[in-house]
């Protein structure tokens, strides 16, 4: 099953990244271009939860 980390930032934007075994949270944040200060919440989601109705 494919899992994703969804980062909700303090400015209200959402950034999502695919979870890769062996990659740390710091590496994910670096890839997304965010810091710990930017993060409001983090959720672990599967692919089906990621698809939002339009």
mmCIF file with all atom_site columns, C-alpha atoms in Angstrom:
data_model
loop_
_atom_site.group_PDB
_atom_site.id
_atom_site.type_symbol
_atom_site.label_atom_id
_atom_site.label_alt_id
_atom_site.label_comp_id
_atom_site.label_asym_id
_atom_site.label_entity_id
_atom_site.label_seq_id
_atom_site.pdbx_PDB_ins_code
_atom_site.Cartn_x
_atom_site.Cartn_y
_atom_site.Cartn_z
_atom_site.occupancy
_atom_site.B_iso_or_equiv
_atom_site.pdbx_formal_charge
_atom_site.auth_seq_id
_atom_site.auth_comp_id
_atom_site.auth_asym_id
_atom_site.auth_atom_id
_atom_site.pdbx_PDB_model_num
ATOM 1  C CA . UNK A 1 1  ? 0.000   0.000  0.000  1.00 0.00 ? 1  UNK A CA 1
ATOM 2  C CA . UNK A 1 2  ? 1.315   3.426  -0.926 1.00 0.00 ? 2  UNK A CA 1
ATOM 3  C CA . UNK A 1 3  ? 1.435   5.880  1.982  1.00 0.00 ? 3  UNK A CA 1
ATOM 4  C CA . UNK A 1 4  ? 1.836   9.663  1.941  1.00 0.00 ? 4  UNK A CA 1
ATOM 5  C CA . UNK A 1 5  ? 2.756   12.291 4.524  1.00 0.00 ? 5  UNK A CA 1
ATOM 6  C CA . UNK A 1 6  ? 0.536   15.363 4.317  1.00 0.00 ? 6  UNK A CA 1
ATOM 7  C CA . UNK A 1 7  ? 2.041   18.462 5.912  1.00 0.00 ? 7  UNK A CA 1
ATOM 8  C CA . UNK A 1 8  ? -0.405  21.269 6.734  1.00 0.00 ? 8  UNK A CA 1
ATOM 9  C CA . UNK A 1 9  ? 1.582   24.475 7.059  1.00 0.00 ? 9  UNK A CA 1
ATOM 10 C CA . UNK A 1 10 ? 0.894   27.487 9.263  1.00 0.00 ? 10 UNK A CA 1
ATOM 11 C CA . UNK A 1 11 ? 0.015   29.591 6.202  1.00 0.00 ? 11 UNK A CA 1
ATOM 12 C CA . UNK A 1 12 ? -2.816  27.156 5.376  1.00 0.00 ? 12 UNK A CA 1
ATOM 13 C CA . UNK A 1 13 ? -1.132  25.445 2.427  1.00 0.00 ? 13 UNK A CA 1
ATOM 14 C CA . UNK A 1 14 ? -0.743  21.669 2.191  1.00 0.00 ? 14 UNK A CA 1
ATOM 15 C CA . UNK A 1 15 ? 2.312   19.779 0.949  1.00 0.00 ? 15 UNK A CA 1
ATOM 16 C CA . UNK A 1 16 ? 2.292   16.047 0.329  1.00 0.00 ? 16 UNK A CA 1
ATOM 17 C CA . UNK A 1 17 ? 5.144   13.604 -0.174 1.00 0.00 ? 17 UNK A CA 1
ATOM 18 C CA . UNK A 1 18 ? 5.241   9.862  -0.798 1.00 0.00 ? 18 UNK A CA 1
ATOM 19 C CA . UNK A 1 19 ? 6.670   7.874  2.114  1.00 0.00 ? 19 UNK A CA 1
ATOM 20 C CA . UNK A 1 20 ? 9.888   6.089  1.175  1.00 0.00 ? 20 UNK A CA 1
ATOM 21 C CA . UNK A 1 21 ? 11.372  3.484  3.517  1.00 0.00 ? 21 UNK A CA 1
ATOM 22 C CA . UNK A 1 22 ? 14.587  4.755  5.083  1.00 0.00 ? 22 UNK A CA 1
ATOM 23 C CA . UNK A 1 23 ? 13.953  8.468  4.385  1.00 0.00 ? 23 UNK A CA 1
ATOM 24 C CA . UNK A 1 24 ? 13.880  10.627 7.502  1.00 0.00 ? 24 UNK A CA 1
ATOM 25 C CA . UNK A 1 25 ? 11.443  13.416 8.312  1.00 0.00 ? 25 UNK A CA 1
ATOM 26 C CA . UNK A 1 26 ? 14.293  15.922 7.935  1.00 0.00 ? 26 UNK A CA 1
ATOM 27 C CA . UNK A 1 27 ? 14.976  14.645 4.401  1.00 0.00 ? 27 UNK A CA 1
ATOM 28 C CA . UNK A 1 28 ? 11.268  14.955 3.532  1.00 0.00 ? 28 UNK A CA 1
ATOM 29 C CA . UNK A 1 29 ? 11.160  18.529 4.825  1.00 0.00 ? 29 UNK A CA 1
ATOM 30 C CA . UNK A 1 30 ? 14.287  19.405 2.834  1.00 0.00 ? 30 UNK A CA 1
ATOM 31 C CA . UNK A 1 31 ? 12.705  17.992 -0.358 1.00 0.00 ? 31 UNK A CA 1
ATOM 32 C CA . UNK A 1 32 ? 9.529   20.011 0.286  1.00 0.00 ? 32 UNK A CA 1
ATOM 33 C CA . UNK A 1 33 ? 11.480  23.160 1.143  1.00 0.00 ? 33 UNK A CA 1
ATOM 34 C CA . UNK A 1 34 ? 9.947   23.597 4.594  1.00 0.00 ? 34 UNK A CA 1
ATOM 35 C CA . UNK A 1 35 ? 11.230  23.773 8.170  1.00 0.00 ? 35 UNK A CA 1
ATOM 36 C CA . UNK A 1 36 ? 9.805   22.536 11.471 1.00 0.00 ? 36 UNK A CA 1
ATOM 37 C CA . UNK A 1 37 ? 8.572   26.067 12.204 1.00 0.00 ? 37 UNK A CA 1
ATOM 38 C CA . UNK A 1 38 ? 6.373   25.984 9.085  1.00 0.00 ? 38 UNK A CA 1
ATOM 39 C CA . UNK A 1 39 ? 4.460   22.841 10.122 1.00 0.00 ? 39 UNK A CA 1
ATOM 40 C CA . UNK A 1 40 ? 1.044   23.052 11.789 1.00 0.00 ? 40 UNK A CA 1
ATOM 41 C CA . UNK A 1 41 ? 0.162   19.344 11.527 1.00 0.00 ? 41 UNK A CA 1
ATOM 42 C CA . UNK A 1 42 ? 1.260   16.099 9.865  1.00 0.00 ? 42 UNK A CA 1
ATOM 43 C CA . UNK A 1 43 ? -0.974  13.245 8.735  1.00 0.00 ? 43 UNK A CA 1
ATOM 44 C CA . UNK A 1 44 ? -0.095  9.808  7.386  1.00 0.00 ? 44 UNK A CA 1
ATOM 45 C CA . UNK A 1 45 ? -2.544  8.940  4.604  1.00 0.00 ? 45 UNK A CA 1
ATOM 46 C CA . UNK A 1 46 ? -3.068  6.086  2.188  1.00 0.00 ? 46 UNK A CA 1
ATOM 47 C CA . UNK A 1 47 ? -3.637  6.751  -1.518 1.00 0.00 ? 47 UNK A CA 1
ATOM 48 C CA . UNK A 1 48 ? -7.450  6.546  -1.222 1.00 0.00 ? 48 UNK A CA 1
ATOM 49 C CA . UNK A 1 49 ? -7.604  9.120  1.585  1.00 0.00 ? 49 UNK A CA 1
ATOM 50 C CA . UNK A 1 50 ? -5.451  11.466 -0.457 1.00 0.00 ? 50 UNK A CA 1
ATOM 51 C CA . UNK A 1 51 ? -7.972  11.778 -3.284 1.00 0.00 ? 51 UNK A CA 1
ATOM 52 C CA . UNK A 1 52 ? -10.235 14.680 -2.320 1.00 0.00 ? 52 UNK A CA 1
ATOM 53 C CA . UNK A 1 53 ? -13.653 15.270 -3.897 1.00 0.00 ? 53 UNK A CA 1
ATOM 54 C CA . UNK A 1 54 ? -13.869 18.273 -6.199 1.00 0.00 ? 54 UNK A CA 1
#
